[in-house]
CSV table of C-alpha atoms and ligand atoms in Angstrom, one decimal:
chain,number,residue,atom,x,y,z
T,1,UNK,CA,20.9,-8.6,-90.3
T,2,UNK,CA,17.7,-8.1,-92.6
T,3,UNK,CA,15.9,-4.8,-93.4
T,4,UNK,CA,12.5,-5.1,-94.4
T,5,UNK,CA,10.9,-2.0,-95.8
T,6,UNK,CA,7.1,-2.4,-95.8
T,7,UNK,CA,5.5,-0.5,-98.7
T,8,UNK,CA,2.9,2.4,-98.1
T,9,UNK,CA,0.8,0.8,-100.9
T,10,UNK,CA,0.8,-2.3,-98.6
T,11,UNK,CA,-0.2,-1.1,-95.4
T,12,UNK,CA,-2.4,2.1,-96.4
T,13,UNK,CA,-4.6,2.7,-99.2
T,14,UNK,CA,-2.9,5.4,-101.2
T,15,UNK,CA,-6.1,7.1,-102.4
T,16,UNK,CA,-7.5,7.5,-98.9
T,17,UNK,CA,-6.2,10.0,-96.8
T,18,UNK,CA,-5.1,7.9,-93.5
T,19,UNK,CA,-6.5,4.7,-94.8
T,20,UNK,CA,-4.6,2.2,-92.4
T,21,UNK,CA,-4.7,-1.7,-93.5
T,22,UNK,CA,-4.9,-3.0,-89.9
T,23,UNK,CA,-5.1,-6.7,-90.6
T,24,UNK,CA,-2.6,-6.5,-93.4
T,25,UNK,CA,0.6,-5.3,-91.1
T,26,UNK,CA,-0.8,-7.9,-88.4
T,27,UNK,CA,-0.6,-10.8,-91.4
T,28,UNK,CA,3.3,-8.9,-92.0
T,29,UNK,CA,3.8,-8.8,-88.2
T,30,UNK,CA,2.7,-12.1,-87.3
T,31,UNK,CA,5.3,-13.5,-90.3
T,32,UNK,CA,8.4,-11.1,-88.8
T,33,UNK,CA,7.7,-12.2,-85.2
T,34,UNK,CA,9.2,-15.3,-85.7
T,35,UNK,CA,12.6,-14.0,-87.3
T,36,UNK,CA,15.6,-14.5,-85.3
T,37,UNK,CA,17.8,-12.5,-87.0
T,38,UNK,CA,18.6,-8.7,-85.9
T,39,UNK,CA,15.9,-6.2,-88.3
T,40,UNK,CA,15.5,-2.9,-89.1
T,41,UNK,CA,12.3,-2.2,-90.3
T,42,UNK,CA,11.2,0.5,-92.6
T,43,UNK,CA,8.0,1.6,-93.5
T,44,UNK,CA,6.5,3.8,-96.1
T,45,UNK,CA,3.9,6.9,-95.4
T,46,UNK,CA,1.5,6.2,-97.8
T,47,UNK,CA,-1.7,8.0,-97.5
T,48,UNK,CA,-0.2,9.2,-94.1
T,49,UNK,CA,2.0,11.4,-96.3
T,50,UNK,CA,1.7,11.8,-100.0
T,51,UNK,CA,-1.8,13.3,-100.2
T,52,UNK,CA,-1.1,16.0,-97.8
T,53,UNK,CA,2.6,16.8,-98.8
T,54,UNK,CA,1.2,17.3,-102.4
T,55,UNK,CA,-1.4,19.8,-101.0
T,56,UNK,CA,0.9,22.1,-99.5
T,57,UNK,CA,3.8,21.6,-102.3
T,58,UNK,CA,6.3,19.2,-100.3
T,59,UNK,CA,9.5,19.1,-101.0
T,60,UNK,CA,9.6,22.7,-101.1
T,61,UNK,CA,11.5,26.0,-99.9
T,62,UNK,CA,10.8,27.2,-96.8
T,63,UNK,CA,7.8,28.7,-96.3
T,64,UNK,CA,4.6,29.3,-93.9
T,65,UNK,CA,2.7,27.3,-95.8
T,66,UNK,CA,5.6,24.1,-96.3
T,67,UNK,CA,5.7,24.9,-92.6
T,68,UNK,CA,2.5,24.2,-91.9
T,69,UNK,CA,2.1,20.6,-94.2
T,70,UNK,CA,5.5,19.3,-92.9
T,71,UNK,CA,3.5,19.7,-89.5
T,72,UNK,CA,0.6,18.1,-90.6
T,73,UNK,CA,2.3,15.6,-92.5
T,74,UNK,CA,4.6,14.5,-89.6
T,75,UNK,CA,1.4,14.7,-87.5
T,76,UNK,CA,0.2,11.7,-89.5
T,77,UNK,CA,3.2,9.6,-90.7
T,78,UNK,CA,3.9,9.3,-86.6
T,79,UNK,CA,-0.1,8.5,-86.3
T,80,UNK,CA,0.6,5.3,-88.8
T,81,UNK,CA,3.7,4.8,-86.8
T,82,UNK,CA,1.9,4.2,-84.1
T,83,UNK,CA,-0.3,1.7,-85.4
T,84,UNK,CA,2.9,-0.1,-87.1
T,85,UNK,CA,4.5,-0.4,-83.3
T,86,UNK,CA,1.0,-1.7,-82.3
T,87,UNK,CA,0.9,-4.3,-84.5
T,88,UNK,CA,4.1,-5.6,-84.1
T,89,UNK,CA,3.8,-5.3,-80.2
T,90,UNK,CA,0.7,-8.0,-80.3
T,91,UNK,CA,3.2,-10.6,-81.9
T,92,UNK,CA,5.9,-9.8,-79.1
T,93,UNK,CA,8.4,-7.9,-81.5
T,94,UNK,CA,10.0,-5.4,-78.9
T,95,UNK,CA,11.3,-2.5,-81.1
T,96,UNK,CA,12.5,1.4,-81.2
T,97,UNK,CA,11.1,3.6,-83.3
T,98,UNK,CA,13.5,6.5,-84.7
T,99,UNK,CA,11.5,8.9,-86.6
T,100,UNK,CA,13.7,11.2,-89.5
T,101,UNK,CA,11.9,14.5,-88.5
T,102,UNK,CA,13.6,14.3,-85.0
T,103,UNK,CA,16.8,12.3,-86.0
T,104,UNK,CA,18.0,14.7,-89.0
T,105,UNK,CA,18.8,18.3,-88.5
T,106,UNK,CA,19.3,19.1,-91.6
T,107,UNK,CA,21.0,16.2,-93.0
T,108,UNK,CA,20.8,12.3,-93.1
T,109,UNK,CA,21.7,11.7,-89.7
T,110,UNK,CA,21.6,8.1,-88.3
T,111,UNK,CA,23.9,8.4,-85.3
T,112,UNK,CA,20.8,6.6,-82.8
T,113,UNK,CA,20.4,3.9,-85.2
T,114,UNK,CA,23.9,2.8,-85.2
T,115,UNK,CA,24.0,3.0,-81.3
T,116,UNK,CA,20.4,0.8,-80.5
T,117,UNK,CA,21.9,-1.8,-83.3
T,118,UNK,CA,25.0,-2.4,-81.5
T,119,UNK,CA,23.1,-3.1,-78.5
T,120,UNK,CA,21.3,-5.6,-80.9
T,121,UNK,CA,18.0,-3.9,-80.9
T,122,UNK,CA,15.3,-3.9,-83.7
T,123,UNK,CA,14.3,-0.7,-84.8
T,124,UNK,CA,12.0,0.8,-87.0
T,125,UNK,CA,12.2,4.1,-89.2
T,126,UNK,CA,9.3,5.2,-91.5
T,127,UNK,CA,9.0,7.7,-94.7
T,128,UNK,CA,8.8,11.6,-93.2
T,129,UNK,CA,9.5,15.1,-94.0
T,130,UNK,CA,12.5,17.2,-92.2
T,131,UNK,CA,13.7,20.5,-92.9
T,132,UNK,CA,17.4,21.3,-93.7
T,133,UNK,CA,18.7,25.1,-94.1
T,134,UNK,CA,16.6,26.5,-97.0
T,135,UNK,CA,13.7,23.6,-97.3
T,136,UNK,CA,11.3,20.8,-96.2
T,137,UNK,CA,12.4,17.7,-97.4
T,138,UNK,CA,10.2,13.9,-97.9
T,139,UNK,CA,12.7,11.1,-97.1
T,140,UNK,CA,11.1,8.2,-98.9
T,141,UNK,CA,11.5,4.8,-97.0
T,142,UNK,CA,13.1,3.6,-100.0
T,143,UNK,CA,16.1,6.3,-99.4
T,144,UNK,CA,16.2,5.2,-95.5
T,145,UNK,CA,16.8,1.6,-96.8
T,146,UNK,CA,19.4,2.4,-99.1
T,147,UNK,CA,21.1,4.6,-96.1
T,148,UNK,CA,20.7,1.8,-94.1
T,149,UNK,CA,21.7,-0.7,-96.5
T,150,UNK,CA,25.0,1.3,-97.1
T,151,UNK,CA,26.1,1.5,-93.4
T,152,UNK,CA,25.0,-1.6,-91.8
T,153,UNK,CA,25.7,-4.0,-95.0
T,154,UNK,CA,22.9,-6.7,-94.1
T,155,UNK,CA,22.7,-10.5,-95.2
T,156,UNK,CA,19.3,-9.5,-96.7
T,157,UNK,CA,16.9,-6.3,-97.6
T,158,UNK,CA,13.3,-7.1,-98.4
T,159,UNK,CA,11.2,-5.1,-99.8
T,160,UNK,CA,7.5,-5.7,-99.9
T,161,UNK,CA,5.1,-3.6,-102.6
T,162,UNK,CA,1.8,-4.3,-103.4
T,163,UNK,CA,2.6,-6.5,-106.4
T,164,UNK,CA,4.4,-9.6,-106.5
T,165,UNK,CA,7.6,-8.5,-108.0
T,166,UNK,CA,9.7,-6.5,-110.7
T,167,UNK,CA,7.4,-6.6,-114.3
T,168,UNK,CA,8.1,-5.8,-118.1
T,169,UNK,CA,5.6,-3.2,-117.6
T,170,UNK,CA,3.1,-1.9,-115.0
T,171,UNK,CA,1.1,-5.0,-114.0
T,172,UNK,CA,-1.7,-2.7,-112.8
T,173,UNK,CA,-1.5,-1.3,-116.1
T,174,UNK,CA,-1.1,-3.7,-119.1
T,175,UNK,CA,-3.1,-6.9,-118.0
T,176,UNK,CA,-0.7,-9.3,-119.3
T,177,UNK,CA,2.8,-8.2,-117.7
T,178,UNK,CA,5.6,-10.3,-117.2
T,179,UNK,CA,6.7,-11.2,-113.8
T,180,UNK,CA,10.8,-11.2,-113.6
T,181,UNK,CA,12.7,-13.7,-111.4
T,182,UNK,CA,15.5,-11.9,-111.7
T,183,UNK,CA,16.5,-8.2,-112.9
T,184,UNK,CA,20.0,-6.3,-113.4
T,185,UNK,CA,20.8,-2.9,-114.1
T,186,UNK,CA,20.4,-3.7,-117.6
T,187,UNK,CA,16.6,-4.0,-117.9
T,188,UNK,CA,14.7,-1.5,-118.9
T,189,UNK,CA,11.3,-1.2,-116.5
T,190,UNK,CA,8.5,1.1,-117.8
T,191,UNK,CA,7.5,2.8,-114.4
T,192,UNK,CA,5.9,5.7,-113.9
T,193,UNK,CA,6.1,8.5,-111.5
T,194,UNK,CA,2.8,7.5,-109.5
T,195,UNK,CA,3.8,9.3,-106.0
T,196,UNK,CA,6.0,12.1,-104.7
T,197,UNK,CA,8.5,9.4,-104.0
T,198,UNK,CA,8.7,8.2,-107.2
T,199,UNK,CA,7.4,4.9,-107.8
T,200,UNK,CA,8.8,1.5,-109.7
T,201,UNK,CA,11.4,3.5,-111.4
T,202,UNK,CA,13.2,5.3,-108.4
T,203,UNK,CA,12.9,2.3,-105.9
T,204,UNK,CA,14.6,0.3,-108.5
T,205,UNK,CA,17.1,2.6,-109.1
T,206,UNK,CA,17.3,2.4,-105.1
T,207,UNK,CA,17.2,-1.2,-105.4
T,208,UNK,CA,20.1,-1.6,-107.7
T,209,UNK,CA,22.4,0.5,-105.7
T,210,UNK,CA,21.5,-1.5,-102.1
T,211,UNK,CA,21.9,-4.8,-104.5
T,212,UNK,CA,25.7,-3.6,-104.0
T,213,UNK,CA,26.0,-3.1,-100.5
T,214,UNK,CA,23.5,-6.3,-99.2
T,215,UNK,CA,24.1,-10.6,-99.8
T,216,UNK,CA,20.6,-10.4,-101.5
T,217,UNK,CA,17.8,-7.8,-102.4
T,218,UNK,CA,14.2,-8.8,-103.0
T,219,UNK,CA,11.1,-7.4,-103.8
T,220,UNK,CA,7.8,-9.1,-102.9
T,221,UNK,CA,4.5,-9.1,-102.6
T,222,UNK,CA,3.6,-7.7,-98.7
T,223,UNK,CA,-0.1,-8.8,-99.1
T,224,UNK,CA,1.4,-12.7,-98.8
T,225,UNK,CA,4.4,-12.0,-96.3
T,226,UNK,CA,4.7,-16.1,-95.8
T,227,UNK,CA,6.6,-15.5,-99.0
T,228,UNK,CA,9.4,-14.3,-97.1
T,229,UNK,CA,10.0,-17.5,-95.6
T,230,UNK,CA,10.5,-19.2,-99.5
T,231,UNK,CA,13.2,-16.7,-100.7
T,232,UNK,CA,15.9,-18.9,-101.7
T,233,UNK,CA,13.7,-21.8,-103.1
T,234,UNK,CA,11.9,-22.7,-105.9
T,235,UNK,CA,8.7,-21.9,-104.7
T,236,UNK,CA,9.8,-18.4,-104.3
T,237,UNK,CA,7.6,-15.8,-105.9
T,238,UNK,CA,9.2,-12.6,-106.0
T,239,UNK,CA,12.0,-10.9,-108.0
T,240,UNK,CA,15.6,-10.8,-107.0
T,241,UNK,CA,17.3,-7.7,-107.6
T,242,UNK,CA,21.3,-7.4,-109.4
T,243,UNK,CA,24.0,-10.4,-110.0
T,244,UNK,CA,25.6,-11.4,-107.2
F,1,LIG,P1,5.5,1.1,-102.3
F,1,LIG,O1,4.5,2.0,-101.8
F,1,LIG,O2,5.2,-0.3,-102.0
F,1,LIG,O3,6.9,1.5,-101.8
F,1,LIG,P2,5.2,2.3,-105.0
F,1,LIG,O4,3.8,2.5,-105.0
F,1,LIG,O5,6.2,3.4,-104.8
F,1,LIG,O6,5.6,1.2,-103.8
F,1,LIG,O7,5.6,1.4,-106.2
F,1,LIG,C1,5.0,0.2,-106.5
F,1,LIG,C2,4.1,0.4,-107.7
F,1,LIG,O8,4.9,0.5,-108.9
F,1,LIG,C3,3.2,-0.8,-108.0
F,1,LIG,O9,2.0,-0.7,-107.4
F,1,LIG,C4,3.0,-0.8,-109.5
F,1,LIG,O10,1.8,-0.3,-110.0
F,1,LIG,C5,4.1,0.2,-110.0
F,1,LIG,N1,4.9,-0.2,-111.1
F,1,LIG,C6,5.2,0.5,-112.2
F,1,LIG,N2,6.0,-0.2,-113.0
F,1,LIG,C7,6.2,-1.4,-112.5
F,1,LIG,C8,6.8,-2.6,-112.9
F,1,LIG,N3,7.5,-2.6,-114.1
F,1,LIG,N4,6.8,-3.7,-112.1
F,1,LIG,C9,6.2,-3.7,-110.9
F,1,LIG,N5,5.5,-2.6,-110.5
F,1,LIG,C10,5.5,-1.5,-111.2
């Protein structure tokens, strides 16, 4: 099995509120449609999610106005949803969607997911917001991975950013950034809290963990997804997460 989570900085603009990268996920679509394997995909909310969750003060308590954004917010995660399942429809990947909102009452919940990937379906899950007993939550698609990850142990777990791997420092920060092959728990990685989610520094953290529970974990660059067809060679350009 391979789970691919497909970054919100890949296929939305994070400044722009609902700024979908249509011919980006059919470039990521087009590569996956010719995988064999059994998949779980996972994609992040990006501008679907983060603008508007930080508006009305997601994750928070339960209130009329948390309410409110986890409506609007799950309004518009399921609207780039849509145009995920579109995309990957026109290269003939037949899929299920299961979105957290509906699948989690009030915890991490993945009961459906289990069921369609025993019957050897692909599915797809995304980045949402539910509500447990006292709050509205965000599940990041990082988190869903590393659930994922943890229960179905797959051969593989891609992840594809908007950079082309792990750095010494924030490539889109310090011009002259190291790219690493390889990283272990050991390294020290200045990221920085860009997003509600967390950024660098939490998905490697998420990384690291899922490094224990899959064959292999990548990172790599989602704007050239024919990359994924090089992990395992020389040519490879992307980092490989923990020591196997
Ligand atoms: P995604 O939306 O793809 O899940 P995030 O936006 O949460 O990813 O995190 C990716 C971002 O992390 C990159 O755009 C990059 O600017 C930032 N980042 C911070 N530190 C690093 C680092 N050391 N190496 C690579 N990226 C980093």
């Amino acid at each position: 099995m391979l789970i691919i989570k497909v970054g919100g900085s890949v296929i939305t603009d994070k400044s722009k509120y609902l700024a979908f990268r249509n011919p980006v996920m059919d470039r990521i679509a087009e590569v996956l449609s010719h995988i064999r394997e059994q998949m779980i995909i996972v994609h992040g909310a990006g501008s679907f999610g983060h603008l508007k969750a930080k508006e009305f003060d997601l994750p928070g308590r339960i209130s009329e106005r948390t309410l409110q954004g986890m409506n609007i917010v799950h309004t518009d995660v399921i609207r780039l949803n849509n145009e995920v399942l579109q995309r990957l429809r026109s290269h003939g990947l037949n899929v299920s969607s299961l979105t957290p909102f509906s699948l989690f009452n009030g915890r991490r919940n993945y009961s459906l997911m289990r069921r369609l990937i025993s019957l050897g379906v692909n599915t797809v899950s995304h980045g949402d917001v539910y509500v447990t007993r006292e709050s509205v939550n965000i599940i990041s698609g990082d988190t869903i991975v590393r659930d994922l990850a943890r229960l179905f142990r797959p051969r593989r777990v891609v992840f594809m950013s908007d950079v082309d791997g792990v750095y010494d420092r924030d490539p889109k920060k310090i011009r002259n950034a190291h790219l690493l092959r390889t990283v272990n728990g050991h390294v020290t990685v200045d990221g920085v809290n860009n997003d509600v989610t967390g950024g660098m520094r939490g998905k490697l953290n998420a990384m690291f963990e899922i490094s224990r529970y899959a064959g292999e974990t990548v990172l790599m660059n989602g704007f050239h997804p024919e990359r994924l067809n090089q992990i395992g060679t020389e040519r490879f350009i992307g980092t490989i997460i923990g020591t196997k």
